[in-house]
Coordinates of C-alpha atoms in Angstrom, one line a residue:
Chain E
M5 CA 17.8 -20.0 -30.3
I6 CA 15.8 -16.3 -29.0
E7 CA 16.4 -12.9 -29.9
T8 CA 15.8 -11.4 -26.8
Q9 CA 15.4 -8.1 -27.4
L10 CA 16.9 -5.2 -25.7
L11 CA 14.2 -2.7 -23.9
S12 CA 16.0 0.6 -24.1
G13 CA 15.2 3.1 -21.1
T14 CA 16.8 5.4 -22.9
V15 CA 14.5 4.9 -25.3
V16 CA 11.1 5.1 -23.9
A17 CA 12.5 7.5 -20.9
A18 CA 12.7 10.0 -24.0
A19 CA 9.4 9.0 -25.5
V20 CA 8.1 9.8 -22.0
K21 CA 10.2 13.4 -21.9
E22 CA 8.5 14.5 -24.7
E23 CA 4.8 13.9 -24.0
V24 CA 5.7 15.8 -21.0
A25 CA 7.4 18.8 -22.8
A26 CA 4.2 19.0 -24.6
R27 CA 1.6 18.8 -21.5
V28 CA 4.2 21.8 -20.1
V29 CA 3.3 23.4 -23.3
A30 CA -0.4 23.2 -23.0
L31 CA -0.4 24.2 -20.2
A32 CA 1.3 27.6 -20.8
K33 CA -0.9 27.9 -23.2
R34 CA -3.6 28.3 -20.3
D35 CA -1.1 30.2 -18.7
K36 CA -0.2 27.7 -15.7
S37 CA 4.1 27.5 -15.7
V38 CA 5.2 24.1 -14.0
G39 CA 6.7 24.5 -11.1
L40 CA 9.3 21.0 -9.6
A41 CA 10.5 22.4 -6.3
T42 CA 14.1 19.6 -5.4
V43 CA 15.4 20.3 -1.6
L44 CA 18.8 19.1 -1.1
V45 CA 20.5 18.9 2.2
G46 CA 24.0 18.8 3.5
E47 CA 26.9 18.5 0.4
D48 CA 26.4 14.3 -0.3
P49 CA 27.9 14.5 -3.9
A50 CA 25.9 11.3 -5.7
S51 CA 22.8 13.9 -4.0
E52 CA 23.8 16.5 -5.4
V53 CA 25.0 15.0 -9.1
Y54 CA 21.0 13.8 -9.3
V55 CA 19.6 16.3 -7.5
R56 CA 21.8 18.7 -11.2
N57 CA 20.4 15.9 -13.5
K58 CA 16.8 16.7 -12.1
R59 CA 17.5 19.4 -12.6
R60 CA 18.7 20.5 -15.7
T61 CA 15.8 17.7 -17.0
A62 CA 13.6 19.5 -15.9
E63 CA 14.8 22.9 -17.2
N64 CA 14.2 21.8 -21.0
L65 CA 10.7 19.9 -20.4
G66 CA 10.0 23.7 -19.5
I67 CA 9.7 23.1 -15.9
K68 CA 10.6 26.1 -13.7
S69 CA 13.6 23.6 -11.2
I70 CA 12.7 26.0 -7.4
H71 CA 16.2 24.5 -5.7
H72 CA 16.8 25.1 -2.4
Q73 CA 20.2 24.0 -1.1
L74 CA 20.6 23.8 2.7
P75 CA 23.3 23.7 4.7
A76 CA 23.8 20.1 6.5
D77 CA 22.9 21.7 10.3
T78 CA 19.6 22.7 9.1
S79 CA 17.0 22.0 12.1
Q80 CA 14.4 19.9 11.6
G81 CA 12.3 22.6 12.8
E82 CA 13.5 25.0 9.1
V83 CA 12.9 22.2 6.8
D84 CA 9.1 21.5 8.0
D85 CA 9.1 25.0 7.1
L86 CA 10.3 25.0 4.7
I87 CA 8.1 22.1 2.8
L88 CA 5.2 23.5 4.4
R89 CA 6.2 26.7 2.6
L90 CA 6.1 24.5 -0.8
N91 CA 3.0 23.4 -0.3
E92 CA 0.9 26.7 0.3
D93 CA 3.1 27.6 -3.1
P94 CA 1.1 27.9 -5.7
A95 CA 4.2 28.4 -8.5
V96 CA 5.2 25.0 -6.8
N97 CA 3.6 21.9 -8.2
G98 CA 6.3 19.2 -7.3
I99 CA 8.1 18.9 -4.3
L100 CA 11.2 16.6 -3.9
V101 CA 13.3 16.0 -0.7
Q102 CA 16.5 14.3 -2.0
L103 CA 16.9 11.6 0.6
P104 CA 19.1 10.4 2.5
L105 CA 19.0 13.7 5.0
P106 CA 21.8 14.0 6.6
A107 CA 22.2 12.5 10.3
G108 CA 19.3 14.6 12.4
L109 CA 16.8 15.4 10.8
D110 CA 13.9 12.8 9.6
G111 CA 13.6 11.9 6.0
E112 CA 10.1 9.9 6.3
R113 CA 8.8 12.4 8.4
T114 CA 10.3 15.0 6.3
V115 CA 8.3 13.2 3.5
N116 CA 4.4 12.9 5.2
L117 CA 4.8 17.2 5.3
I118 CA 4.7 17.1 1.9
D119 CA 1.1 17.5 0.5
P120 CA 0.6 14.3 -1.7
T121 CA -1.5 16.7 -4.5
K122 CA 2.7 18.1 -5.0
D123 CA 4.6 14.6 -4.2
A124 CA 6.4 14.9 -7.3
D125 CA 8.3 11.1 -5.9
G126 CA 5.3 9.0 -5.0
L127 CA 6.2 8.1 -1.9
H128 CA 3.8 10.0 0.4
P129 CA 2.1 7.2 2.4
S130 CA -0.9 8.4 1.4
N131 CA 0.0 8.0 -2.3
L132 CA 1.3 4.8 -1.3
G133 CA -1.9 3.3 0.1
K134 CA -3.9 4.7 -3.6
L135 CA -1.9 1.5 -4.8
I136 CA -4.4 -0.9 -2.1
L137 CA -7.0 1.3 -3.3
G138 CA -7.0 1.6 -6.4
R139 CA -7.4 5.2 -6.4
P140 CA -5.4 7.9 -8.6
G141 CA -2.9 9.5 -7.2
L142 CA 0.8 10.2 -8.1
T143 CA 2.7 6.7 -7.6
P144 CA 6.1 6.2 -7.5
C145 CA 8.9 7.3 -10.2
T146 CA 10.8 3.2 -10.8
P147 CA 8.6 1.0 -10.4
T148 CA 5.3 3.1 -12.6
G149 CA 8.9 3.6 -15.1
V150 CA 9.0 -0.1 -15.8
M151 CA 5.1 -0.6 -16.6
R152 CA 6.0 2.6 -19.6
I153 CA 8.8 0.1 -20.2
L154 CA 6.3 -3.2 -20.3
E155 CA 3.3 -1.0 -22.2
H156 CA 6.0 0.7 -24.5
Y157 CA 7.1 -2.6 -26.0
G158 CA 3.7 -3.9 -26.5
I159 CA 5.0 -6.3 -23.9
E160 CA 1.5 -8.2 -23.1
V161 CA 1.2 -7.4 -18.4
T162 CA -2.5 -8.4 -18.6
G163 CA -3.6 -12.3 -17.9
R164 CA 0.6 -12.9 -17.3
H165 CA 2.3 -14.1 -14.3
A166 CA 4.5 -11.4 -13.0
V167 CA 7.2 -12.2 -10.8
V168 CA 8.9 -9.3 -8.9
I169 CA 11.9 -10.3 -6.7
G170 CA 12.5 -7.7 -3.9
R171 CA 10.4 -6.5 -1.5
S172 CA 11.4 -3.8 -1.1
F173 CA 9.0 0.5 -0.9
L174 CA 10.7 1.9 -3.6
V175 CA 10.5 -0.6 -6.1
G176 CA 9.3 -4.5 -5.4
R177 CA 5.5 -3.8 -3.5
P178 CA 4.8 -0.5 -5.3
L179 CA 5.4 -2.4 -8.5
A180 CA 3.5 -5.7 -7.3
L181 CA 0.3 -4.0 -6.5
L182 CA 1.0 -2.2 -10.0
F183 CA 1.2 -5.7 -11.7
N184 CA -2.4 -6.1 -9.2
Q185 CA -4.7 -3.2 -10.4
K186 CA -8.2 -4.2 -12.3
G187 CA -7.4 -3.4 -16.1
V188 CA -3.5 -4.8 -15.4
D189 CA -4.7 -7.6 -14.3
A190 CA -1.2 -9.2 -13.9
T191 CA -1.2 -12.1 -10.9
V192 CA 1.5 -11.6 -9.5
T193 CA 4.0 -12.4 -6.9
M194 CA 6.5 -10.9 -4.3
A195 CA 9.3 -13.4 -4.1
H196 CA 12.9 -12.0 -2.1
S197 CA 15.9 -12.4 -0.4
R198 CA 14.0 -15.4 2.0
T199 CA 12.5 -16.8 -0.9
P200 CA 13.0 -21.0 -0.6
N201 CA 13.8 -22.3 -4.4
L202 CA 14.1 -18.7 -5.7
A203 CA 14.7 -19.4 -8.8
A204 CA 12.0 -22.1 -9.5
V205 CA 9.8 -19.7 -8.0
A206 CA 10.9 -17.2 -10.7
R207 CA 11.2 -19.4 -13.5
A208 CA 7.4 -19.8 -13.3
A209 CA 7.0 -16.1 -14.6
D210 CA 6.4 -14.7 -17.8
I211 CA 8.1 -11.4 -16.7
V212 CA 10.6 -11.2 -13.9
V213 CA 11.0 -7.8 -12.2
A214 CA 15.2 -8.3 -10.0
A215 CA 14.9 -5.2 -8.2
V216 CA 16.8 -6.9 -4.3
G217 CA 19.8 -5.4 -5.2
V218 CA 22.4 -8.7 -5.5
P219 CA 24.5 -8.2 -9.3
K220 CA 23.8 -10.7 -10.9
L221 CA 21.4 -12.8 -9.0
V222 CA 19.2 -13.5 -11.5
G223 CA 21.1 -16.1 -14.6
P224 CA 19.4 -18.4 -16.6
D225 CA 18.1 -20.8 -14.1
F226 CA 15.8 -18.1 -13.1
V227 CA 14.5 -17.4 -16.7
K228 CA 12.0 -19.4 -18.4
P229 CA 12.8 -19.1 -22.8
G230 CA 10.7 -16.3 -24.1
A231 CA 10.3 -14.3 -20.4
T232 CA 10.3 -11.2 -19.9
V233 CA 13.6 -9.9 -17.6
I234 CA 13.5 -6.5 -16.0
D235 CA 16.8 -5.3 -14.3
V236 CA 15.6 -2.4 -12.1
G237 CA 19.1 -2.9 -9.8
I238 CA 22.0 -1.4 -10.1
N239 CA 25.7 -2.4 -8.6
R240 CA 28.7 -1.0 -8.0
T241 CA 30.9 -4.2 -8.7
D242 CA 35.1 -4.6 -9.4
D243 CA 33.2 -5.1 -13.1
G244 CA 31.5 -1.5 -12.9
L245 CA 28.1 -1.5 -12.9
V246 CA 26.1 -4.2 -12.4
G247 CA 22.5 -5.2 -12.6
D248 CA 20.8 -7.6 -10.7
A249 CA 19.9 -10.3 -14.0
D250 CA 22.8 -11.1 -15.6
F251 CA 22.4 -10.0 -18.8
E252 CA 25.5 -11.6 -21.4
A253 CA 24.3 -14.9 -20.1
L254 CA 20.5 -13.9 -20.6
Q255 CA 21.0 -13.2 -24.5
G256 CA 19.0 -16.1 -27.0
I257 CA 16.7 -16.7 -23.0
A258 CA 15.1 -14.0 -22.2
G259 CA 12.4 -13.0 -24.5
A260 CA 13.1 -9.0 -23.7
M261 CA 15.2 -7.8 -21.6
T262 CA 16.7 -4.1 -20.2
P263 CA 20.0 -3.8 -19.6
V264 CA 21.7 -2.2 -16.8
P265 CA 22.8 1.0 -16.9
K266 CA 20.9 2.3 -20.0
G267 CA 17.9 0.2 -18.6
V268 CA 14.9 1.2 -16.3
G269 CA 17.6 3.2 -14.6
P270 CA 17.0 6.2 -17.0
M271 CA 12.8 6.2 -16.6
T272 CA 12.9 6.9 -13.0
V273 CA 14.1 10.6 -13.6
A274 CA 11.1 11.0 -16.5
M275 CA 8.8 9.9 -13.9
L276 CA 9.2 11.9 -11.9
M277 CA 8.8 15.2 -14.8
H278 CA 5.9 12.9 -15.3
N279 CA 4.4 13.7 -11.7
T280 CA 5.0 17.4 -12.2
V281 CA 3.3 17.4 -14.5
T282 CA 0.4 15.6 -13.5
A283 CA 0.5 17.3 -10.3
A284 CA 0.3 20.6 -12.7
E285 CA -2.4 19.3 -14.5
A286 CA -4.5 19.0 -11.2
A287 CA -4.0 21.5 -9.4
C288 CA -5.1 23.6 -12.4
S289 CA -8.0 21.7 -12.8
R290 CA -8.8 22.6 -9.0
G291 CA -8.8 26.3 -9.6
N292 CA -5.1 26.1 -8.3
R293 CA -6.0 26.3 -4.9
P294 CA -4.4 24.3 -2.5
S295 CA -5.5 21.1 -0.5
S296 CA -7.3 22.0 2.6
P297 CA -6.0 21.8 6.1
V298 CA -6.7 18.4 7.9
V299 CA -5.7 16.8 10.8
V300 CA -2.3 14.3 9.2
E301 CA -0.4 12.5 11.8
R302 CA 3.4 13.8 12.4
Chain O
M18 CA -6.1 -39.5 4.7
I19 CA -5.0 -36.2 6.6
E20 CA -7.4 -35.0 9.6
T21 CA -7.9 -31.6 9.3
Q22 CA -8.1 -29.3 11.6
L23 CA -10.4 -26.3 12.8
L24 CA -9.9 -23.5 12.5
S25 CA -11.8 -21.3 14.8
G26 CA -11.5 -17.7 15.2
T27 CA -15.0 -17.8 17.9
V28 CA -11.6 -19.1 19.7
V29 CA -9.2 -16.5 18.5
A30 CA -11.6 -13.5 18.6
A31 CA -11.7 -14.6 22.4
A32 CA -8.1 -14.8 23.2
V33 CA -7.8 -11.1 21.3
K34 CA -10.5 -9.6 23.2
E35 CA -9.0 -11.5 26.6
E36 CA -5.7 -9.3 25.3
V37 CA -7.1 -6.3 24.6
A38 CA -9.1 -6.2 27.9
A39 CA -6.4 -6.8 30.0
R40 CA -4.8 -3.8 27.9
V41 CA -8.1 -1.6 28.9
V42 CA -7.6 -2.3 32.5
A43 CA -3.6 -1.7 32.7
L44 CA -4.5 1.9 31.1
A45 CA -7.0 2.5 34.3
K46 CA -4.5 2.1 36.2
R47 CA -3.1 4.6 34.9
D48 CA -6.2 6.7 34.6
K49 CA -6.4 6.7 30.9
S50 CA -10.1 5.2 29.7
V51 CA -10.1 4.2 25.7
G52 CA -12.8 5.3 23.9
L53 CA -14.4 4.0 20.6
A54 CA -16.5 6.2 18.4
T55 CA -19.0 4.7 15.8
V56 CA -20.5 6.7 13.3
L57 CA -24.1 5.6 11.7
V58 CA -25.6 8.2 9.4
G59 CA -29.2 7.2 8.3
E60 CA -31.0 3.5 9.0
D61 CA -29.6 1.3 6.5
P62 CA -30.1 -3.0 8.6
A63 CA -27.5 -4.8 8.3
S64 CA -25.4 -1.3 8.9
E65 CA -27.8 -0.7 12.4
V66 CA -26.9 -4.7 13.3
Y67 CA -22.8 -3.9 12.8
V68 CA -22.5 -1.2 14.7
R69 CA -25.0 -2.6 17.4
N70 CA -22.4 -5.3 17.9
K71 CA -19.1 -3.1 17.6
R72 CA -20.5 -1.1 21.1
R73 CA -21.7 -4.3 22.7
T74 CA -17.9 -6.1 21.8
A75 CA -16.9 -3.2 23.4
E76 CA -18.5 -2.5 25.8
N77 CA -17.7 -5.9 27.1
L78 CA -14.4 -4.8 26.8
G79 CA -14.4 -1.5 29.2
I80 CA -14.2 0.2 26.3
K81 CA -16.5 3.4 26.2
S82 CA -18.8 3.3 23.3
I83 CA -19.2 6.9 22.1
H84 CA -21.7 6.5 19.1
H85 CA -23.6 9.3 16.6
Q86 CA -26.7 8.2 14.7
L87 CA -27.1 11.5 12.1
P88 CA -29.7 11.1 9.9
A89 CA -29.7 10.1 5.8
D90 CA -30.3 13.8 4.9
T91 CA -27.3 14.3 7.2
S92 CA -24.7 17.3 4.4
Q93 CA -21.0 15.8 3.7
G94 CA -20.1 19.4 5.3
E95 CA -22.4 18.3 8.9
V96 CA -20.6 14.5 8.7
D97 CA -16.6 16.3 8.1
D98 CA -17.6 18.5 11.1
L99 CA -18.2 15.8 13.6
I100 CA -15.2 13.7 12.5
L101 CA -13.0 17.1 12.2
R102 CA -14.4 16.8 16.2
L103 CA -14.1 13.1 17.3
N104 CA -10.0 13.9 16.0
E105 CA -9.8 16.4 18.6
D106 CA -11.8 14.2 21.9
P107 CA -9.1 13.4 23.5
A108 CA -11.9 10.7 24.3
V109 CA -12.0 9.6 21.6
N110 CA -9.1 6.6 20.6
G111 CA -10.8 4.9 17.4
I112 CA -12.9 6.2 15.2
L113 CA -15.0 3.8 12.8
V114 CA -17.2 5.4 10.4
Q115 CA -20.0 2.4 9.5
L116 CA -20.2 1.9 5.1
P117 CA -21.8 2.5 3.3
L118 CA -22.3 5.9 3.8
P119 CA -25.7 7.0 2.0
A120 CA -25.9 8.5 -1.4
G121 CA -25.0 12.2 -1.4
L122 CA -21.7 11.0 0.9
D123 CA -19.5 10.8 -0.3
G124 CA -17.5 7.6 2.2
E125 CA -13.3 7.9 0.9
R126 CA -14.1 11.9 1.6
T127 CA -14.8 11.3 4.6
V128 CA -12.2 8.1 6.1
N129 CA -9.6 10.0 4.4
L130 CA -10.4 13.1 7.3
I131 CA -10.1 11.0 10.3
D132 CA -6.8 11.8 11.8
P133 CA -4.8 8.3 11.1
T134 CA -3.6 7.8 14.7
K135 CA -7.4 7.6 15.8
D136 CA -8.2 5.2 12.5
A137 CA -10.2 2.2 14.1
D138 CA -10.3 0.3 11.0
G139 CA -7.1 1.1 9.3
L140 CA -8.5 1.6 5.9
H141 CA -7.6 5.4 5.8
P142 CA -5.2 5.9 3.1
S143 CA -1.9 7.2 5.0
N144 CA -2.3 3.6 6.9
L145 CA -2.0 1.1 4.0
G146 CA 1.1 2.8 3.1
K147 CA 2.6 2.1 5.8
L148 CA 2.1 -1.5 4.3
I149 CA 3.9 -1.2 1.1
L150 CA 6.9 1.0 3.4
G151 CA 6.9 -1.8 6.1
R152 CA 6.2 1.5 9.0
P153 CA 4.3 0.5 12.4
G154 CA 0.2 1.6 11.9
L155 CA -2.9 0.8 12.1
T156 CA -3.8 -2.6 10.3
P157 CA -6.8 -3.6 8.0
C158 CA -8.6 -5.3 11.0
T159 CA -9.6 -8.3 9.2
P160 CA -6.6 -9.2 6.9
T161 CA -5.1 -8.7 10.0
G162 CA -6.9 -11.0 12.0
V163 CA -6.5 -14.4 9.1
M164 CA -2.6 -13.5 10.2
R165 CA -3.4 -13.9 14.2
I166 CA -5.7 -16.5 13.4
L167 CA -2.1 -18.4 11.6
E168 CA -0.3 -17.0 14.1
H169 CA -2.9 -18.4 17.6
Y170 CA -2.6 -22.4 16.0
G171 CA 1.3 -21.4 15.0
I172 CA 0.8 -22.0 10.9
E173 CA 4.3 -22.1 9.6
V174 CA 4.4 -18.6 7.5
T175 CA 8.3 -17.8 6.9
G176 CA 8.9 -19.3 4.7
R177 CA 6.3 -20.7 3.1
H178 CA 4.2 -19.5 -0.2
A179 CA 1.4 -18.3 0.3
V180 CA -2.0 -17.7 -2.9
V181 CA -4.2 -14.8 -1.9
I182 CA -7.2 -14.9 -3.9
G183 CA -8.4 -11.6 -3.9
R184 CA -7.7 -7.7 -4.5
S185 CA -9.9 -5.3 -2.1
F186 CA -8.7 -3.2 -0.3
L187 CA -10.1 -4.7 2.5
V188 CA -8.4 -8.1 2.6
G189 CA -6.5 -9.3 -0.7
R190 CA -4.1 -6.7 -1.0
P191 CA -3.5 -6.2 2.5
L192 CA -3.1 -9.6 3.5
A193 CA -0.8 -10.0 0.5
L194 CA 1.8 -7.4 1.8
L195 CA 1.2 -8.8 5.3
F196 CA 2.3 -11.3 4.5
N197 CA 5.6 -10.0 3.0
Q198 CA 6.6 -8.0 5.8
K199 CA 9.9 -8.6 7.5
G200 CA 10.3 -10.8 9.7
V201 CA 7.2 -13.1 8.5
D202 CA 9.0 -13.6 5.0
A203 CA 6.2 -15.5 3.1
T204 CA 6.5 -15.5 -0.6
V205 CA 3.1 -14.2 -1.7
T206 CA 1.2 -14.7 -4.7
M207 CA -1.6 -12.3 -5.7
A208 CA -4.1 -13.9 -7.7
H209 CA -7.5 -13.0 -8.7
S210 CA -10.8 -13.6 -10.9
R211 CA -8.4 -12.9 -13.8
T212 CA -5.5 -15.1 -13.2
P213 CA -5.5 -17.6 -16.1
N214 CA -5.2 -21.6 -14.0
L215 CA -6.2 -20.3 -11.2
A216 CA -7.0 -24.0 -9.6
A217 CA -3.0 -24.8 -10.9
V218 CA -1.8 -21.7 -9.2
A219 CA -3.5 -22.1 -5.5
R220 CA -2.0 -25.6 -6.2
A221 CA 1.1 -24.5 -5.3
A222 CA 0.5 -22.8 -2.4
D223 CA 1.3 -23.6 1.8
I224 CA -1.4 -21.4 2.3
V225 CA -4.1 -20.3 0.6
V226 CA -6.3 -17.3 1.1
A227 CA -9.8 -16.9 -0.7
A228 CA -11.4 -13.1 -0.5
V229 CA -13.1 -13.3 -4.0
G230 CA -16.2 -13.6 -3.3
V231 CA -17.5 -16.6 -5.3
P232 CA -19.2 -20.2 -3.2
K233 CA -17.3 -22.6 -2.4
L234 CA -14.9 -21.4 -4.9
V235 CA -12.3 -23.5 -3.4
G236 CA -12.1 -26.9 -3.7
P237 CA -10.1 -30.1 -3.7
D238 CA -8.3 -29.0 -7.5
F239 CA -7.6 -26.3 -5.4
V240 CA -5.7 -27.5 -2.7
K241 CA -2.0 -29.9 -1.8
P242 CA -3.1 -31.9 0.6
G243 CA -2.1 -30.8 3.6
A244 CA -2.0 -26.8 2.8
T245 CA -4.2 -25.1 4.9
V246 CA -6.9 -22.7 4.1
I247 CA -8.0 -19.4 5.3
D248 CA -11.7 -18.8 3.9
V249 CA -12.2 -15.0 4.8
G250 CA -15.8 -15.2 1.8
I251 CA -19.4 -15.1 3.2
N252 CA -22.1 -15.4 0.3
R253 CA -26.0 -15.8 1.0
T254 CA -26.6 -18.5 -0.5
D255 CA -29.6 -20.4 -1.2
D256 CA -28.4 -23.3 1.3
G257 CA -27.1 -20.2 4.3
L258 CA -23.7 -18.0 3.9
V259 CA -21.1 -20.1 2.2
G260 CA -17.3 -19.8 2.2
D261 CA -15.2 -19.2 -0.8
A262 CA -14.2 -22.5 -0.4
D263 CA -15.8 -25.9 -0.3
F264 CA -15.4 -26.8 3.2
E265 CA -17.2 -29.8 3.5
A266 CA -14.9 -31.2 0.6
L267 CA -12.1 -29.9 1.5
Q268 CA -11.8 -32.4 4.3
G269 CA -9.5 -34.3 4.8
I270 CA -7.6 -32.8 1.8
A271 CA -6.7 -29.5 4.2
G272 CA -4.1 -29.5 6.5
A273 CA -6.1 -27.3 8.8
M274 CA -9.1 -24.5 7.7
T275 CA -10.8 -22.1 8.9
P276 CA -15.1 -22.2 8.8
V277 CA -18.0 -19.9 7.8
P278 CA -19.6 -18.6 9.4
K279 CA -17.0 -18.6 12.9
G280 CA -13.7 -18.4 11.3
V281 CA -12.2 -15.2 9.9
G282 CA -16.1 -13.3 10.6
P283 CA -15.7 -13.1 14.4
M284 CA -12.1 -12.0 14.1
T285 CA -13.4 -8.3 12.4
V286 CA -14.1 -7.1 15.7
A287 CA -11.9 -8.6 17.4
M288 CA -9.4 -6.7 15.7
L289 CA -11.5 -3.0 15.3
M290 CA -10.7 -3.0 20.0
H291 CA -7.3 -4.8 18.9
N292 CA -6.7 -1.0 17.2
T293 CA -8.4 1.2 18.9
V294 CA -6.7 0.3 22.2
T295 CA -3.6 0.2 20.8
A296 CA -4.7 3.9 19.6
A297 CA -5.0 4.6 23.5
E298 CA -1.8 3.2 24.1
A299 CA -0.1 5.6 22.0
A300 CA -2.0 8.2 22.5
C301 CA -1.1 7.8 25.6
S302 CA 2.3 7.2 24.5
R303 CA 1.8 10.6 22.7
G304 CA 0.6 12.3 26.8
N305 CA -2.4 12.3 25.4
R306 CA -2.0 15.4 22.5
P307 CA -4.1 15.2 19.4
S308 CA -2.2 15.0 16.5
S309 CA -1.1 17.9 14.4
P310 CA -2.3 20.3 12.4
V311 CA -0.8 19.4 8.7
V312 CA -2.0 20.2 5.4
V313 CA -3.1 17.1 3.3
E314 CA -5.1 16.5 0.3
R315 CA -9.2 15.7 0.6

């Protein structure tokens, strides 16, 4: 019987945050402060909780939280103007627009307006494109957090076969590209809800990532004994929060596994802070000039 | 013994070009011309051949070819200025910068300056990012050409397992994402030169794509009987041009296969024309206004 190792996102997120705090201190010694602008439109209670959590985490790490709370009836033009102002503001290193925006506002357009060098979420199309180009850029928080968990626990990725179930732009697709980068060198299968024989496909993997939003989809038939299981799912069910993997049923089968909660979840905010300080360091090397105005599709 | 079907890129490219020519005529009826600007810096003989071929194809399809030939000692500032002028020019619907640029010029920077709505090659980071976002955009020519060959010959992709060998930003990575789009719904494995047991990985596929630059890598041990083989490789060897797949050895094993030459090769220029007329149609719907100036990373 295998003893399944617990991969604690809480532990890894704490390590990331400690590293971020040290980098903020190092920048402060060069008279450079770090600022994260959060934009919340309307009064969605869940969004308010998320933003409060991000602001509190930032402040705990010495990152200045610059919050903009706009009423639900804000026009797109007003949102656009705010983003363009934040793009130009040298005190702002990261910009986070809490999605979804209220009806009538265009979240995609708004994200596209963010200066890619201040794109704390790593979701601007041009930052996503860099994952294909294999060029450095700010990367999406959740998939980068998954890679960080694997790295922290010394789980070998190079030469291994990862199967990523789920093809969202938030997790599955960028994560597959992170596994595929040169130097990481995993072989990756992008699977999804329409993949035939999904269990058999997953069972070929050394690392199974479940990011598809189906409670307890990944059970013993999906996991080769000893394989690592990363559970990105967060599903609200009558039994409380459950992941996309069956945590109990996989004990003794998976070699290592993230729980839900306290698995991948805490990594998202930690990597947001990581992106913010990375952006601040890059701005510092550029001499804090904002990037140049160029034509881009709106 | 299977009779291996020949997938002729020449035939499919001709069909694409015929469709493009008809769309150019339809735009002309609305008093809208279609223009493709080509930018060639220096005198690399191979680049000159490629550009001449693209210009000639454009003109054959009724697309106006607007060529800019610059000396090898052109400064980056002059290249930048030219791109920005072409971005603003309503007669230019597609912009193609022939890479590589001479030493001292930055190809990546130059491509990043192209208005994504005029990015005929589909290689601007923000167009690549749209493949992750699952949003419409101009897509890279060679991988889009591969999808078009499969479509033309009625080769089922939905629910099938594709293995893409090679992870370039030109072919492998964007092609994997095209297979992964909703509505296409293939399961895709991204393999590469460092994938262990590559032959066994490929043998699991219904569709094997070889885009890795290793002559005749994909032999009988890589191909499940009846699988489709798409050969994107073009390798100059003592035996002349050979692909990444062993065309002769796979006769009677592959269900269908592209040759080299006259396979994927002719699709690249055809899809460049396809992107150019698509961009012209989009500009026409936007009322031919150039896209708005916004800040983007240089």
